[in-house]
Short mmCIF file of C-alpha atoms in Angstrom, two decimals:
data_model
loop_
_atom_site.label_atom_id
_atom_site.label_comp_id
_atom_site.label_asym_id
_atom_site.label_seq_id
_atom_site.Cartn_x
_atom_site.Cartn_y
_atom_site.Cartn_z
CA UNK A 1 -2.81 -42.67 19.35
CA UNK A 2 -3.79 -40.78 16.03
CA UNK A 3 -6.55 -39.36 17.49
CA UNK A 4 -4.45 -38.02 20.90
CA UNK A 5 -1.85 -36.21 18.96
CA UNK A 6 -4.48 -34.69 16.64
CA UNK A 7 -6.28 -33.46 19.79
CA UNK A 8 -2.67 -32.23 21.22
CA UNK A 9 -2.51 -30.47 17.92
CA UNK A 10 -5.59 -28.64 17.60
CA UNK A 11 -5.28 -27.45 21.15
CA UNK A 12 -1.68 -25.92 20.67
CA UNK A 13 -3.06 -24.12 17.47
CA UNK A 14 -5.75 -22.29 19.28
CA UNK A 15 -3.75 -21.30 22.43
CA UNK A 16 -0.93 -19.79 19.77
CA UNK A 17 -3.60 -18.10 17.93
CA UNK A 18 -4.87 -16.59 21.04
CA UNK A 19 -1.43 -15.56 22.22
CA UNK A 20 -0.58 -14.19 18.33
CA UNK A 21 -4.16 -11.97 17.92
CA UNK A 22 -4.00 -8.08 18.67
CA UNK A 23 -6.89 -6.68 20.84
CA UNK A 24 -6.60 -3.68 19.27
CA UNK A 25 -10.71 -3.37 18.01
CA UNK A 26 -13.02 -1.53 19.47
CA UNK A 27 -15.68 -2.91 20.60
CA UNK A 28 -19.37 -1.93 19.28
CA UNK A 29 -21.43 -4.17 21.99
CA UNK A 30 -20.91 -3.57 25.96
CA UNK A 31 -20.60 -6.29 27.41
CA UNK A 32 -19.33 -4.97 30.44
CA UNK A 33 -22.31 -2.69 32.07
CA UNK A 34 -19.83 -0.42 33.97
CA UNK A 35 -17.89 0.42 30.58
CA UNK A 36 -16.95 3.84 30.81
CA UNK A 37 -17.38 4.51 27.20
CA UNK A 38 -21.00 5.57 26.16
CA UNK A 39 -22.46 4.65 22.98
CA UNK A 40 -24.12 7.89 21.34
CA UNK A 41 -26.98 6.90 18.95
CA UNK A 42 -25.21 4.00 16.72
CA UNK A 43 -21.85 6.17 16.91
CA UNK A 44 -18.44 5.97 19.38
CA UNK A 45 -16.12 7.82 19.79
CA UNK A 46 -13.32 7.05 22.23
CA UNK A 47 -11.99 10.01 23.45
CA UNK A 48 -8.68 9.38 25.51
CA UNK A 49 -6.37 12.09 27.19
CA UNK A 50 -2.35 12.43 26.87
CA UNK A 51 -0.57 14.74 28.95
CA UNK A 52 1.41 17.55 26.92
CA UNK A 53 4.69 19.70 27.79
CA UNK A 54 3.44 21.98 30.94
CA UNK A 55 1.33 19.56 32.64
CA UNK A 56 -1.43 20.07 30.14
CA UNK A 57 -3.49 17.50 28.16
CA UNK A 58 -4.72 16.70 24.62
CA UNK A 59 -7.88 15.36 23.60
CA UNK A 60 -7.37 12.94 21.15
CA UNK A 61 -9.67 10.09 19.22
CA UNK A 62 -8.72 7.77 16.36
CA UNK A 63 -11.91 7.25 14.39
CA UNK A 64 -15.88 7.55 14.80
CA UNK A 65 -17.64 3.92 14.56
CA UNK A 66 -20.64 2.86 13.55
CA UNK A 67 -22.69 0.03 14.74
CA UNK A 68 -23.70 -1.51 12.04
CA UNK A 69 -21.31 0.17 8.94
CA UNK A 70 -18.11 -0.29 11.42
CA UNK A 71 -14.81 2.35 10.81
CA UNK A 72 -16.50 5.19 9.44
CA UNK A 73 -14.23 7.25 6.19
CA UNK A 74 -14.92 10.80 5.64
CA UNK A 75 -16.68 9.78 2.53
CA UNK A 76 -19.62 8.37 5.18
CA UNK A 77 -19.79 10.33 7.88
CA UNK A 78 -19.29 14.51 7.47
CA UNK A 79 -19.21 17.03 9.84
CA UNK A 80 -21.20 20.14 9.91
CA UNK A 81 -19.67 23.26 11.56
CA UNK A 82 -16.94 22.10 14.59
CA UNK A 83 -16.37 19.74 16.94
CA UNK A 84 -16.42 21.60 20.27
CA UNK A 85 -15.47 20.47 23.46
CA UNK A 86 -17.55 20.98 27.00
CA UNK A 87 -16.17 20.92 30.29
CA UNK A 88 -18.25 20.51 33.56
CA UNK A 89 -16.18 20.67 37.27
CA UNK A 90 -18.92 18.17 38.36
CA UNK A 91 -18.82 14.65 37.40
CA UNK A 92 -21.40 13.62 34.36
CA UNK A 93 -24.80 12.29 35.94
CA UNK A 94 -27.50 10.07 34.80
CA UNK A 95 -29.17 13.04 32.56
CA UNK A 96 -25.87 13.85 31.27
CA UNK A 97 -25.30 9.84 29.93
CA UNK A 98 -28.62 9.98 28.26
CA UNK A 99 -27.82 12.93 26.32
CA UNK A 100 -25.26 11.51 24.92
CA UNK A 101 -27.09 8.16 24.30
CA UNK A 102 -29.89 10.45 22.34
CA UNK A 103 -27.85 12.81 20.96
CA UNK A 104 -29.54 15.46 22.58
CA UNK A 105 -28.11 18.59 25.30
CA UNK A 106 -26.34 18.18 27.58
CA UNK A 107 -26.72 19.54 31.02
CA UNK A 108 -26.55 23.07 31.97
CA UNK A 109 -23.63 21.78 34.29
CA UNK A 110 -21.47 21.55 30.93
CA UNK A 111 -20.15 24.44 29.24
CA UNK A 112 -18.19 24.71 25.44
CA UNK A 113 -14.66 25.67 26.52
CA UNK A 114 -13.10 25.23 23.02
CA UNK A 115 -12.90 23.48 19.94
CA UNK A 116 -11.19 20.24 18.07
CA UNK A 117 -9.31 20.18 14.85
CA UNK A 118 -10.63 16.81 12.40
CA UNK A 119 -7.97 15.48 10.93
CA UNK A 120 -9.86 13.97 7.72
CA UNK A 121 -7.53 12.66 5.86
CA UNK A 122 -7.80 9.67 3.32
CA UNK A 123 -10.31 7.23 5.08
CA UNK A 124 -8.69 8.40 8.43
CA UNK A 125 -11.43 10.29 10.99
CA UNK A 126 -9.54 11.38 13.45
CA UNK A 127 -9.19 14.44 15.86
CA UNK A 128 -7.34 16.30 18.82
CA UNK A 129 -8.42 19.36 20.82
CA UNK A 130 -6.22 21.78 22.07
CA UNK A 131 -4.81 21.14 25.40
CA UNK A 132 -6.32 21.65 28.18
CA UNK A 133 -4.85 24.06 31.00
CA UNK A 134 -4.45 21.97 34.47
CA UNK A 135 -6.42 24.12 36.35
CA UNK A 136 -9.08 23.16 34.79
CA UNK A 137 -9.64 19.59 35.75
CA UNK A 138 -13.31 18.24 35.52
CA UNK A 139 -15.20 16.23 32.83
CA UNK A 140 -14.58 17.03 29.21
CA UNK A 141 -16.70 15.55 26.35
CA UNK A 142 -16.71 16.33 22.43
CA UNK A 143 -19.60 16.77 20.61
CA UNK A 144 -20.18 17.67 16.93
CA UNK A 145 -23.30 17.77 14.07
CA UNK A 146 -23.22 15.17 11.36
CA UNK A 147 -24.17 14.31 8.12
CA UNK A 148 -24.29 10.29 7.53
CA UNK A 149 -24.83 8.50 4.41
CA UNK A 150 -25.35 5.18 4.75
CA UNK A 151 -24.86 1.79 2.29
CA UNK A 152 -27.95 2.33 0.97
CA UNK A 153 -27.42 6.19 0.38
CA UNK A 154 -29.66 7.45 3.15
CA UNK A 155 -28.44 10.24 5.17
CA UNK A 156 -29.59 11.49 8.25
CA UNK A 157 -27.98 14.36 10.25
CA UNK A 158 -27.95 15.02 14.12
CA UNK A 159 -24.76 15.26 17.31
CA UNK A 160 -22.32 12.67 17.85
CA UNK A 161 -21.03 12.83 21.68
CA UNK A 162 -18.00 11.10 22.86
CA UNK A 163 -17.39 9.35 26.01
CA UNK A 164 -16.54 11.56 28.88
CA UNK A 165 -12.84 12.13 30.25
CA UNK A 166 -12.02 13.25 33.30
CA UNK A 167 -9.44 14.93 34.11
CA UNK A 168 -8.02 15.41 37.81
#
């Protein structure tokens, strides 16, 4: 009888603590193979879009990740010039992904079109790029050079990509 209630206990715990958790983290593994978010080196960024006064949108992310290190503060993780963003009118393709997986160019199908403001404040790395006009819908990335110390004070340098957003 003991035992029954115990069981009836334990089992109410965990589907309240389910019920009481925030999903609010983002996730550093795919688990999902159609995710729409591309990992670039051991960095995300998740760029989302928000629709401003005049039909226009703002590029927005919260913070830059890390596989292994996790939230990333400005202490960590520096930027070197701007963060610009590119806009193609054709959808991103399989070359296109890669880049951003390697950190390397882009297509010539993508074009810089403007760039972000970094709002690096406190342990806060986040950033918004000017709207974007809604005639020009397509895919929009943002990409920007680094400097990355690490835990054991090595730094290494190279492009962070976010995901892609499209806008139609």
């Amino acid at each position: 009888m003991v035992m029954c209630s115990m069981r009836r206990l334990l089992v109410a715990a965990m589907v309240v603590s389910l019920f009481a958790c925030d999903n609010t983290e983002v996730k550093m593994r795919h688990e999902n193979p159609l995710d729409r978010i591309f990992d670039s080196g051991n960095f995300r960024v998740v760029l989302t879009a928000e629709e401003k006064a005049n039909g226009n949108t703002a590029l927005t992310w919260s913070n830059v990740f890390h596989s292994t290190q996790g939230e990333l503060s400005t202490e960590k993780l520096k930027i070197n010039g701007s963060a610009q963003i590119f806009r193609s009118a054709a959808s991103p393709g399989a070359t296109d992904i890669n880049a951003v997986k390697n950190g390397s160019g882009l297509s010539g199908s993508f074009a810089a079109v403007g760039t972000c403001t970094i709002a690096a404040a406190g342990d806060s790395f986040a950033g918004t790029c000017d709207a974007v006009n809604p005639s020009n819908k397509g895919a929009f990335i943002v990409q920007f050079n680094y400097r990355f110390t690490d835990k054991s004070d090595l730094t290494t340098t190279g492009t962070i990509y976010s995901n892609f957003v499209v806008i139609q």
